């Protein structure tokens, strides 16, 4: 079988699929069709390059197209825009040049920014951040504008990361959030330290405000917020993304939640020979026990590897997600895993929640930081179904412990009774996770 | 029932037991008999006070005896040395003063240092670190001796923490270890970064050497190591501890592993009315499914609370340990959880191990550190039975994730498929734990 594995999209999911296909079947050609001039970059690192925490943009590129061709034998084609898929003939049509035949096709077309439905939202000076080209454009727009004013729309994780990094870049950042609080993915009890850190930073932040118009003005952008017009040097939209599913739609693939390409655990779409992975595709949620759309780099990477194997006829199965995510802004980490109360109810649980504040290390050690933990559990059974963490210490690894507990079906009692390791500079005698769980079981303050 | 709960020993386990008894039954008298003048201190913090990372020794004291008496109504008696227990009469005899009657007795007598069997090991200038008095004595011995030479015997976690903190105190530290490597509780693959960090620090370290004699000399101590005599300003022994089980032996309590007081999951000894908790007692191991002796502050704290409840007639059950411990020295964290290969074999598993080095955050982020992970799993079933971690990042929380996985009976495949959260400054796209597990399942580099 020599018909190539063709991958559309050359970043997280696509390049993982290509590399895995190459690894599983070294004799089979692997072709990557990438619309832009950039492949295999760490998009999650863009805020840190824009803030010059990472000085060299090249550091975000894992492998160049040349290197992938020469060292790995992956036929990476840049500037190759897919305009159609013919699943009967098993060919992909490009904007330019002859069609490309495939044996298996992996669609890894990612997601694209959503612009808010206000006049001027796609006008000059109104930018988004998604792929490498958008990062380069934003960098160019910032060049020589230190001290300028940026209106940042949206306070999701990437909005908050950008707020911090635009401050680092010397900009005056004005963050607005339409919802009734900042960092709306977090419960207010958990997001409070994030909002406080933002206040201490260079940024001003307002929530519950309405952006109604954007318009080019004096080389910048005039924005009308709650009826008041102000001029900014530029506007950055952090108002979410949607699946880039056009090639899949053209191929006749069934769509799932939020318009993402529906895939099974092996990465197969509803169309034979067509697979999908990453931000354009759905992902199996292990606790909800259904497909969801939650575009994240970790999932893209993993689904890409699964699709690469499936494309080669090797058995592979995406283990599923539990909804783990994490971010950091202004020195405060925050994130979550599992279900919140609404999702828990939808899944048939009877959720209750508990909040406790603990410490990341012994209280007498220098640098001790507060850690907030909010656990969501099924009240009748005590089963832990989710949690959120914010504050100091390693929020990420603390979430991994919660993810393990949620995935394993542990109860709050199991978590309270977990054998936590302790050393004064590294942890507290009672970990914040233990304290939160023990508050439910009655074994704690 | 008004016969008091009497607790022998006023630190981690004892004070936890007393506080919990007070909480469960506010009407019942609670008496704490403490041999020394100090209660309720954080012994794990001594190295950091001695190294002046913590300036004020008072910061290590959670509650003073006065405060415990006045605010909590716990009758703390200092300088009260127990010399015998009469379980028939339910009384405790003291070195001075009348016997104390009890309804329930909690023995929390801790552990005491083992001195190596060499001449002079209990002579002047040869110190140990265990309780507050020993920390004060060591501090006094260090005062005015900056630049002096310390011989540190033993490279367990406390030895290594003391090596770092004696360096901070300005001492020239000479560490010796009798076994064939430093940090012998760790597998050599995991301990390598610890040994390297020690080399970069102020300390010199030798392993596989024999201490054969200690003798007072010129206001210091002459030590003979591998036949060569050298003079040190002082010698600090970090050669382990043994249970302080004398009152329990006197009461007729059955002893368990390593001479620790055998207790059930509720904290009961073999003698009616007599409980034990903490470093003097055994602890249920959840994976080995038997009682072990592994004296640690976390266990002492938890067993103390269980014993306090049991003493009041409230149902309580110690959940057991999986052997989690962690430490840090010279900026490198290290620790373990679960079983090593030998213990795994003893428990009927057929162990295999895998080692992988990953990163604590994205490779392009400043401050990125290596993390080593070694997993031990049952080869036929893939069940994860233990692991060790060393390096940067939050070694402690990473061990908690492993502890959760081991406790829940997860396989390496389960761990490899866990939904890890990722953000460049906080974690790696593939966590070191995931990389190690994926190396077993074939889904990794």
Coordinates of C-alpha atoms in Angstrom, one line a residue, chain A residues 360-362 365-366 422-427, chain B residues 44 48 161 164 327-328:
Chain A
X360 CA 2.1 25.9 48.4
X361 CA 4.7 25.2 51.1
X362 CA 5.2 25.5 54.8
X365 CA 9.2 29.3 54.4
X366 CA 10.1 32.4 52.4
X422 CA 5.8 16.8 52.2
X423 CA 9.0 18.9 52.6
X424 CA 8.9 22.5 53.8
X425 CA 10.3 24.2 50.7
X426 CA 8.2 22.2 48.3
X427 CA 4.8 21.5 49.8
Chain B
X44 CA 10.8 19.4 59.4
X48 CA 15.8 25.9 57.4
X161 CA 18.9 19.1 53.7
X164 CA 22.7 22.6 52.2
X327 CA 12.9 16.5 49.9
X328 CA 15.0 19.2 48.4

